[in-house]
CSV table of C-alpha atoms in Angstrom, one decimal:
chain,number,residue,atom,x,y,z
A,7,UNK,CA,-2.3,80.3,-74.9
A,8,UNK,CA,-0.5,83.1,-75.6
A,9,UNK,CA,1.4,84.8,-78.6
A,10,UNK,CA,3.5,87.7,-78.9
A,11,UNK,CA,5.8,88.3,-81.9
A,12,UNK,CA,8.8,90.5,-81.0
A,13,UNK,CA,12.5,90.9,-83.0
A,14,UNK,CA,11.7,87.6,-85.0
A,15,UNK,CA,10.4,85.3,-82.9
A,16,UNK,CA,7.1,83.7,-81.8
A,17,UNK,CA,6.7,83.2,-78.3
A,18,UNK,CA,4.3,80.3,-77.0
A,19,UNK,CA,2.9,79.2,-73.9
A,20,UNK,CA,1.1,75.7,-73.0
A,21,UNK,CA,0.7,75.9,-68.9
A,22,UNK,CA,-1.0,73.0,-66.8
A,23,UNK,CA,-1.5,75.4,-63.7
A,24,UNK,CA,-2.7,73.2,-61.1
A,25,UNK,CA,-1.5,70.1,-61.1
A,26,UNK,CA,-1.1,69.6,-57.6
A,27,UNK,CA,-0.3,65.5,-57.2
A,28,UNK,CA,0.5,62.8,-59.6
A,29,UNK,CA,2.0,58.9,-59.6
A,30,UNK,CA,4.8,59.8,-61.1
A,31,UNK,CA,7.0,60.9,-58.0
A,32,UNK,CA,9.3,63.4,-57.5
A,33,UNK,CA,9.5,63.3,-61.5
A,34,UNK,CA,6.4,64.9,-61.8
A,35,UNK,CA,4.4,68.5,-61.3
A,36,UNK,CA,2.2,70.1,-59.0
A,37,UNK,CA,0.5,73.1,-58.1
A,38,UNK,CA,2.2,76.2,-59.6
A,39,UNK,CA,1.0,77.8,-62.8
A,40,UNK,CA,2.9,81.4,-64.2
A,41,UNK,CA,5.7,81.3,-66.1
A,42,UNK,CA,8.4,84.0,-64.6
A,43,UNK,CA,9.0,81.6,-62.0
A,44,UNK,CA,13.1,81.0,-60.4
A,45,UNK,CA,14.3,79.8,-63.8
A,46,UNK,CA,11.8,82.3,-65.9
A,47,UNK,CA,12.8,85.6,-64.3
A,48,UNK,CA,16.5,85.2,-64.9
A,49,UNK,CA,16.2,84.6,-68.5
A,50,UNK,CA,14.7,87.8,-69.8
A,51,UNK,CA,11.3,87.7,-71.7
A,52,UNK,CA,10.3,90.6,-70.2
A,53,UNK,CA,9.6,91.4,-74.0
A,54,UNK,CA,6.9,89.3,-73.7
A,55,UNK,CA,4.7,90.9,-71.3
A,56,UNK,CA,3.0,87.9,-70.7
A,57,UNK,CA,0.7,87.9,-67.5
A,58,UNK,CA,-1.1,84.4,-66.0
A,59,UNK,CA,-3.0,85.8,-63.1
A,60,UNK,CA,-6.6,87.2,-65.2
A,61,UNK,CA,-6.1,84.0,-67.1
A,62,UNK,CA,-6.1,81.4,-64.5
A,63,UNK,CA,-8.8,83.4,-62.5
A,64,UNK,CA,-10.9,83.3,-66.0
A,65,UNK,CA,-9.9,80.0,-67.3
A,66,UNK,CA,-10.3,78.0,-64.0
A,67,UNK,CA,-14.1,77.8,-64.0
A,68,UNK,CA,-13.8,74.4,-66.3
A,69,UNK,CA,-14.3,71.3,-63.9
A,70,UNK,CA,-13.2,68.1,-66.3
A,71,UNK,CA,-10.4,65.8,-66.9
A,72,UNK,CA,-9.0,65.8,-70.1
A,73,UNK,CA,-7.6,62.3,-69.8
A,74,UNK,CA,-3.9,62.9,-70.7
A,75,UNK,CA,-3.7,59.3,-70.6
A,76,UNK,CA,-3.7,59.0,-73.8
A,77,UNK,CA,-0.6,60.4,-74.9
A,78,UNK,CA,1.4,58.1,-73.0
A,79,UNK,CA,2.8,56.3,-76.0
A,80,UNK,CA,1.8,58.5,-78.9
A,81,UNK,CA,4.8,60.2,-81.5
A,82,UNK,CA,4.4,63.3,-83.2
A,83,UNK,CA,2.8,61.8,-86.3
A,84,UNK,CA,-0.3,61.2,-84.3
A,85,UNK,CA,0.1,64.2,-81.7
A,86,UNK,CA,-2.1,66.8,-83.9
A,87,UNK,CA,-4.7,64.4,-83.8
A,88,UNK,CA,-5.1,63.5,-80.1
A,89,UNK,CA,-4.7,67.1,-79.3
A,90,UNK,CA,-7.3,68.8,-81.4
A,91,UNK,CA,-9.9,67.4,-78.1
A,92,UNK,CA,-7.6,70.2,-76.1
A,93,UNK,CA,-8.1,72.7,-78.9
A,94,UNK,CA,-11.4,74.6,-78.1
A,95,UNK,CA,-9.7,75.4,-74.2
A,96,UNK,CA,-7.9,78.8,-74.0
A,97,UNK,CA,-4.6,77.5,-72.5
A,98,UNK,CA,-4.7,74.0,-74.1
A,99,UNK,CA,-4.7,72.1,-71.3
A,100,UNK,CA,-7.8,73.9,-69.7
A,101,UNK,CA,-8.0,74.7,-65.3
A,102,UNK,CA,-9.5,72.9,-63.2
A,103,UNK,CA,-8.3,69.5,-63.6
A,104,UNK,CA,-8.4,67.3,-60.7
A,105,UNK,CA,-5.3,66.1,-60.9
A,106,UNK,CA,-5.3,63.8,-57.3
A,107,UNK,CA,-6.6,66.1,-54.8
A,108,UNK,CA,-7.7,63.1,-52.8
A,109,UNK,CA,-4.1,62.2,-51.5
A,110,UNK,CA,-3.7,65.4,-50.2
A,111,UNK,CA,-6.8,65.3,-48.6
A,112,UNK,CA,-5.8,62.2,-46.8
A,113,UNK,CA,-2.5,63.0,-46.1
A,114,UNK,CA,-3.5,66.0,-43.7
A,115,UNK,CA,-5.9,62.8,-41.9
A,116,UNK,CA,-2.7,61.2,-41.5
A,117,UNK,CA,-0.4,64.0,-40.6
A,118,UNK,CA,-3.6,65.2,-37.9
A,119,UNK,CA,-3.6,61.6,-36.0
A,120,UNK,CA,0.0,61.1,-36.3
A,121,UNK,CA,0.4,64.8,-34.9
A,122,UNK,CA,-2.0,63.4,-31.9
A,123,UNK,CA,-0.3,60.1,-31.5
A,124,UNK,CA,2.9,61.5,-31.0
A,125,UNK,CA,1.8,64.7,-28.5
A,126,UNK,CA,0.8,61.5,-26.4
A,127,UNK,CA,3.9,59.7,-26.2
A,128,UNK,CA,6.1,62.1,-25.4
A,129,UNK,CA,4.2,62.9,-23.1
A,130,UNK,CA,4.2,59.9,-21.2
A,131,UNK,CA,7.8,59.1,-22.3
A,132,UNK,CA,8.7,62.1,-20.5
A,133,UNK,CA,7.1,61.3,-18.0
A,134,UNK,CA,8.6,57.7,-17.4
A,135,UNK,CA,12.0,58.6,-18.9
A,136,UNK,CA,12.6,60.6,-15.5
A,137,UNK,CA,10.5,58.2,-13.3
A,138,UNK,CA,12.9,56.0,-14.8
A,139,UNK,CA,15.9,57.7,-15.3
A,140,UNK,CA,16.4,56.6,-18.5
A,141,UNK,CA,18.6,58.8,-21.1
A,142,UNK,CA,17.5,56.3,-23.6
A,143,UNK,CA,13.5,57.2,-23.1
A,144,UNK,CA,14.2,60.8,-22.4
A,145,UNK,CA,16.1,60.9,-26.0
A,146,UNK,CA,13.3,59.1,-27.9
A,147,UNK,CA,11.0,61.6,-26.2
A,148,UNK,CA,12.9,64.4,-27.6
A,149,UNK,CA,13.0,63.0,-30.7
A,150,UNK,CA,9.1,62.3,-30.7
A,151,UNK,CA,8.7,66.1,-30.0
A,152,UNK,CA,11.0,67.4,-33.1
A,153,UNK,CA,9.0,64.6,-35.1
A,154,UNK,CA,6.0,66.6,-34.0
A,155,UNK,CA,6.9,69.7,-34.7
A,156,UNK,CA,8.0,68.2,-38.0
A,157,UNK,CA,4.7,66.8,-39.1
A,158,UNK,CA,3.0,70.3,-38.1
A,159,UNK,CA,5.2,71.8,-41.0
A,160,UNK,CA,5.1,69.1,-43.3
A,161,UNK,CA,1.1,69.2,-42.8
A,162,UNK,CA,0.8,73.2,-43.3
A,163,UNK,CA,3.0,72.6,-46.4
A,164,UNK,CA,0.8,70.1,-47.6
A,165,UNK,CA,-2.2,72.8,-46.8
A,166,UNK,CA,-0.4,75.5,-48.6
A,167,UNK,CA,0.4,73.4,-51.7
A,168,UNK,CA,-3.4,73.2,-52.2
A,169,UNK,CA,-4.0,77.1,-52.3
A,170,UNK,CA,-4.7,78.6,-55.5
A,171,UNK,CA,-1.5,80.6,-57.0
A,172,UNK,CA,-2.0,84.4,-56.6
A,173,UNK,CA,-0.8,87.9,-57.8
A,174,UNK,CA,2.1,87.6,-55.5
A,175,UNK,CA,3.0,84.4,-55.1
A,176,UNK,CA,2.4,83.2,-59.1
A,177,UNK,CA,3.5,79.5,-58.6
A,178,UNK,CA,1.1,79.4,-56.1
A,179,UNK,CA,2.9,77.4,-52.8
A,180,UNK,CA,4.2,74.1,-53.7
A,181,UNK,CA,7.4,75.0,-53.0
A,182,UNK,CA,6.7,75.1,-49.3
A,183,UNK,CA,6.5,71.4,-49.6
A,184,UNK,CA,10.4,72.0,-50.3
A,185,UNK,CA,10.7,74.1,-47.2
A,186,UNK,CA,8.9,71.5,-44.9
A,187,UNK,CA,11.6,68.7,-45.8
A,188,UNK,CA,14.8,70.8,-44.9
A,189,UNK,CA,13.5,72.0,-42.0
A,190,UNK,CA,12.4,67.8,-41.2
A,191,UNK,CA,15.7,67.3,-42.3
A,192,UNK,CA,17.0,69.7,-39.8
A,193,UNK,CA,14.9,68.8,-36.9
A,194,UNK,CA,16.3,65.1,-37.3
A,195,UNK,CA,19.5,66.2,-37.3
A,196,UNK,CA,19.4,68.4,-34.6
A,197,UNK,CA,17.9,65.9,-32.5
A,198,UNK,CA,20.3,63.4,-33.4
A,199,UNK,CA,23.2,65.5,-31.3
A,200,UNK,CA,20.9,66.2,-28.2
A,201,UNK,CA,20.9,62.3,-28.1
A,202,UNK,CA,24.4,62.0,-28.5
A,203,UNK,CA,25.5,64.4,-26.4
A,204,UNK,CA,23.5,63.1,-23.5
A,205,UNK,CA,24.5,59.6,-24.5
A,206,UNK,CA,28.0,60.4,-24.0
A,207,UNK,CA,27.5,62.4,-20.4
A,208,UNK,CA,25.6,59.2,-19.2
A,209,UNK,CA,28.4,56.6,-20.5
A,210,UNK,CA,31.0,58.7,-18.0
A,211,UNK,CA,28.3,58.9,-15.4
A,212,UNK,CA,26.1,55.9,-15.2
A,213,UNK,CA,22.9,56.4,-13.0
A,214,UNK,CA,20.7,53.1,-12.1
A,215,UNK,CA,17.8,52.7,-14.9
A,216,UNK,CA,14.8,51.4,-14.3
A,217,UNK,CA,14.7,48.9,-17.0
A,218,UNK,CA,10.7,47.4,-16.5
A,219,UNK,CA,9.5,50.9,-17.0
A,220,UNK,CA,11.4,51.8,-19.9
A,221,UNK,CA,10.6,48.4,-22.0
A,222,UNK,CA,7.0,49.2,-21.0
A,223,UNK,CA,6.9,52.2,-22.4
A,224,UNK,CA,9.2,52.2,-25.1
A,225,UNK,CA,7.2,49.0,-26.4
A,226,UNK,CA,4.0,51.4,-26.6
A,227,UNK,CA,6.1,54.0,-28.6
A,228,UNK,CA,6.7,51.3,-31.1
A,229,UNK,CA,3.2,50.7,-31.6
A,230,UNK,CA,2.3,54.1,-32.1
A,231,UNK,CA,5.1,54.9,-34.0
A,232,UNK,CA,5.1,52.2,-36.2
A,233,UNK,CA,1.3,52.6,-37.0
A,234,UNK,CA,2.0,56.4,-37.7
A,235,UNK,CA,4.6,55.2,-40.4
A,236,UNK,CA,2.1,52.8,-41.6
A,237,UNK,CA,0.1,56.3,-42.7
A,238,UNK,CA,3.0,57.8,-44.8
A,239,UNK,CA,4.2,54.6,-46.5
A,240,UNK,CA,1.4,54.9,-50.0
A,241,UNK,CA,2.6,58.5,-50.6
A,242,UNK,CA,6.5,58.7,-49.1
A,243,UNK,CA,7.7,57.3,-52.9
A,244,UNK,CA,5.7,59.7,-54.7
A,245,UNK,CA,6.0,63.2,-52.1
A,246,UNK,CA,9.7,64.3,-50.8
A,247,UNK,CA,7.6,66.1,-48.1
A,248,UNK,CA,5.4,62.4,-47.2
A,249,UNK,CA,8.9,60.3,-47.3
A,250,UNK,CA,10.5,63.5,-44.8
A,251,UNK,CA,7.3,62.2,-42.1
A,252,UNK,CA,7.9,58.9,-42.9
A,253,UNK,CA,11.6,58.6,-42.2
A,254,UNK,CA,10.6,60.5,-38.9
A,255,UNK,CA,7.7,57.8,-37.8
A,256,UNK,CA,9.6,54.6,-38.8
A,257,UNK,CA,13.2,56.2,-37.5
A,258,UNK,CA,11.0,56.8,-34.0
A,259,UNK,CA,9.8,52.9,-34.5
A,260,UNK,CA,13.1,52.0,-35.0
A,261,UNK,CA,14.2,54.2,-31.8
A,262,UNK,CA,11.7,52.6,-29.8
A,263,UNK,CA,12.2,49.0,-30.3
A,264,UNK,CA,16.3,49.5,-29.3
A,265,UNK,CA,14.9,51.2,-26.0
A,266,UNK,CA,12.3,48.4,-25.6
A,267,UNK,CA,15.7,46.1,-26.0
A,268,UNK,CA,17.9,47.8,-23.8
A,269,UNK,CA,15.1,47.9,-21.0
A,270,UNK,CA,15.0,44.6,-21.2
A,271,UNK,CA,18.6,43.9,-20.7
A,272,UNK,CA,19.4,46.2,-18.2
A,273,UNK,CA,16.3,44.9,-16.3
A,274,UNK,CA,17.6,41.3,-16.2
A,275,UNK,CA,21.7,42.4,-15.9
A,276,UNK,CA,21.5,45.6,-14.5
A,277,UNK,CA,23.9,46.9,-17.7
A,278,UNK,CA,23.0,50.7,-17.3
A,279,UNK,CA,25.9,51.2,-19.9
A,280,UNK,CA,23.8,49.9,-22.4
A,281,UNK,CA,21.1,52.6,-22.7
A,282,UNK,CA,22.9,55.3,-23.9
A,283,UNK,CA,25.2,52.7,-26.0
A,284,UNK,CA,21.7,52.2,-27.7
A,285,UNK,CA,21.1,55.8,-28.1
A,286,UNK,CA,23.8,56.2,-30.2
A,287,UNK,CA,23.8,53.3,-32.3
A,288,UNK,CA,20.1,54.5,-32.5
A,289,UNK,CA,21.7,57.9,-34.2
A,290,UNK,CA,23.6,56.0,-36.8
A,291,UNK,CA,20.4,54.7,-38.1
A,292,UNK,CA,18.8,57.9,-38.3
A,293,UNK,CA,21.6,60.1,-39.6
A,294,UNK,CA,21.6,57.1,-42.2
A,295,UNK,CA,18.3,57.5,-43.2
A,296,UNK,CA,18.3,61.9,-43.2
A,297,UNK,CA,21.4,62.3,-45.5
A,298,UNK,CA,18.8,61.3,-48.6
A,299,UNK,CA,16.2,63.5,-47.3
A,300,UNK,CA,18.5,66.6,-46.8
A,301,UNK,CA,20.4,66.2,-49.8
A,302,UNK,CA,17.1,65.7,-51.8
A,303,UNK,CA,15.8,68.9,-50.2
A,304,UNK,CA,18.1,70.8,-50.8
A,305,UNK,CA,19.1,69.9,-54.2
A,306,UNK,CA,15.3,71.1,-54.9
A,307,UNK,CA,15.4,74.1,-52.6
A,308,UNK,CA,18.2,75.0,-55.1
A,309,UNK,CA,16.4,74.2,-58.4
A,310,UNK,CA,18.3,71.3,-59.4
A,311,UNK,CA,17.5,69.0,-61.9
A,312,UNK,CA,14.9,66.4,-59.7
A,313,UNK,CA,15.9,63.1,-59.4
A,314,UNK,CA,14.6,60.4,-61.8
A,315,UNK,CA,14.5,63.5,-64.9
A,316,UNK,CA,16.3,62.7,-68.2
A,317,UNK,CA,17.5,65.5,-69.4
A,318,UNK,CA,18.4,64.0,-72.6
A,319,UNK,CA,15.4,62.2,-73.1
A,320,UNK,CA,13.6,65.5,-73.3
A,321,UNK,CA,16.1,67.3,-75.5
A,322,UNK,CA,16.1,64.0,-77.7
A,323,UNK,CA,12.4,64.3,-77.9
A,324,UNK,CA,12.2,67.9,-79.1
A,325,UNK,CA,14.8,67.9,-81.4
A,326,UNK,CA,13.4,65.2,-82.8
A,327,UNK,CA,9.8,67.2,-83.8
A,328,UNK,CA,9.5,68.0,-87.2
A,329,UNK,CA,10.7,71.3,-88.0
A,330,UNK,CA,13.0,71.6,-85.0
A,331,UNK,CA,16.5,72.1,-86.3
A,332,UNK,CA,17.7,73.4,-82.7
A,333,UNK,CA,17.0,73.3,-79.3
A,334,UNK,CA,18.3,76.0,-76.1
A,335,UNK,CA,17.5,77.6,-72.9
A,336,UNK,CA,16.5,74.1,-71.6
A,337,UNK,CA,15.8,74.1,-67.8
A,338,UNK,CA,13.3,71.4,-65.9
A,339,UNK,CA,12.5,72.6,-62.4
A,340,UNK,CA,10.8,71.4,-59.2
A,341,UNK,CA,7.9,73.6,-58.4
A,342,UNK,CA,7.6,71.1,-55.3
A,343,UNK,CA,8.5,68.2,-53.8
A,344,UNK,CA,6.0,66.5,-56.4
A,345,UNK,CA,6.2,68.3,-59.1
A,346,UNK,CA,8.8,69.5,-62.4
A,347,UNK,CA,8.5,72.5,-64.5
A,348,UNK,CA,10.1,72.9,-68.1
A,349,UNK,CA,10.8,75.7,-70.6
A,350,UNK,CA,12.6,75.3,-73.7
A,351,UNK,CA,13.1,77.5,-76.8
A,352,UNK,CA,12.9,75.5,-80.0
A,353,UNK,CA,14.4,77.2,-83.0
A,354,UNK,CA,12.0,76.7,-86.2
A,355,UNK,CA,12.9,78.5,-89.3
A,356,UNK,CA,9.8,77.6,-91.1
A,357,UNK,CA,7.5,79.3,-88.2
A,358,UNK,CA,5.2,78.3,-85.9
A,359,UNK,CA,3.8,74.9,-86.6
A,360,UNK,CA,0.3,75.6,-85.5
A,361,UNK,CA,-1.6,75.4,-82.1
A,362,UNK,CA,-2.4,71.9,-82.3
A,363,UNK,CA,1.4,70.5,-82.9
A,364,UNK,CA,2.5,72.6,-79.6
A,365,UNK,CA,-0.6,71.2,-78.0
A,366,UNK,CA,0.5,67.6,-79.1
A,367,UNK,CA,4.2,68.2,-78.1
A,368,UNK,CA,3.0,70.1,-74.9
A,369,UNK,CA,1.2,66.7,-74.2
A,370,UNK,CA,3.8,64.4,-74.4
A,371,UNK,CA,6.1,66.1,-72.5
A,372,UNK,CA,3.0,65.8,-69.4
A,373,UNK,CA,2.7,61.9,-70.1
A,374,UNK,CA,5.9,60.7,-71.0
A,375,UNK,CA,7.9,62.9,-69.0
A,376,UNK,CA,5.7,63.7,-66.3
A,377,UNK,CA,6.3,67.5,-67.5
A,378,UNK,CA,2.6,68.6,-66.0
A,379,UNK,CA,3.8,72.7,-66.6
A,380,UNK,CA,5.4,73.3,-70.0
A,381,UNK,CA,6.5,76.5,-71.3
A,382,UNK,CA,7.2,76.4,-75.4
A,383,UNK,CA,8.9,79.7,-77.1
A,384,UNK,CA,9.3,79.3,-81.1
A,385,UNK,CA,12.1,81.0,-82.4
A,386,UNK,CA,13.1,81.8,-86.2
A,387,UNK,CA,16.8,81.2,-85.6
A,388,UNK,CA,17.0,84.9,-87.2
A,389,UNK,CA,18.8,86.3,-84.0
A,390,UNK,CA,22.1,84.9,-82.0
A,391,UNK,CA,20.3,83.8,-78.9
A,392,UNK,CA,22.1,83.8,-75.5
A,393,UNK,CA,21.0,82.6,-72.5
A,394,UNK,CA,21.3,85.1,-69.3
A,395,UNK,CA,21.8,81.7,-67.3
A,396,UNK,CA,24.6,80.5,-69.1
A,397,UNK,CA,26.2,84.1,-69.0
A,398,UNK,CA,26.0,85.2,-65.6
A,399,UNK,CA,27.0,89.0,-64.9
A,400,UNK,CA,30.3,89.4,-63.2
A,401,UNK,CA,30.9,90.8,-59.8
A,402,UNK,CA,32.4,94.0,-59.2
């Protein structure tokens, strides 16, 4: 906790620094700690002079769990009582929490296994695609290759997200998962373009296709890609980065299934045109699934309010607290593909209500609204504060 009186205001900050993953999904928070982030940098709080780097290092020796679930259903009347268990820690919601590091490790193993399996599939499909003269099989191999690169991006982001913040990267590296999701979406779109271009060429210049080879190799692809998708099924609803990996693997399984069907049909009918047509159909399916991933990743990269976060409910809750007559500068943004942060000014003319009350508000924001990193500033209302972000400077 840090306090600073300046210009009739009392700034109070509560934080949960290293909460990497939680079950609440995209509407929750990750391992980032300091206040001056994508929004905080622009809010003009330089006068507070907060420096959390030292505080993090000093306070991270705790190795316990505060049991935040106790706040799930409490109201302000019992916030003070519930929050007393936190009062003994310098930052209110101390450091060193075990916030689901295990899933990150589990996903690391999933990424490693999926990468290894897909490398094997790329080699096999590439060789037999040339031997069988199958555009669909070669396209599947190319798409699998893009998936290997995408999985490596996502795996690297998962590892970076477990790193602690530093003096330069005060929020940690959780946002690397957002960049990985964008890269995954970009690779999928690129692969779709390559597949369509080759399929159109084959439609106008059909060539004989080895249907049996295509069927056998594509069936192997179904097994491998289906298993890889299953590895990521558990976490794909909570983590956009894992969701990207899941979509990659699921799309690959669909492609392999389509290629296997086309190979079987070509084997008995010699309809060589079916090979490129099936490729185009599969591309349409991939594009449908990729659109949501690309949209959500881009929004998170631009600090949009993450999906599942109801800003009005948060505002109503804060306004309902005793002593609060106004709420302004309310900002919520994604720290990673699995977590959010919040900063807000509470206008309280009677002054700061005490650390225990503030701890209770922060605990409720965490439990009820999945805001694992919350920064509250108490204003006395003696000055006309204007949010810098609401009044951007005009270009000249």
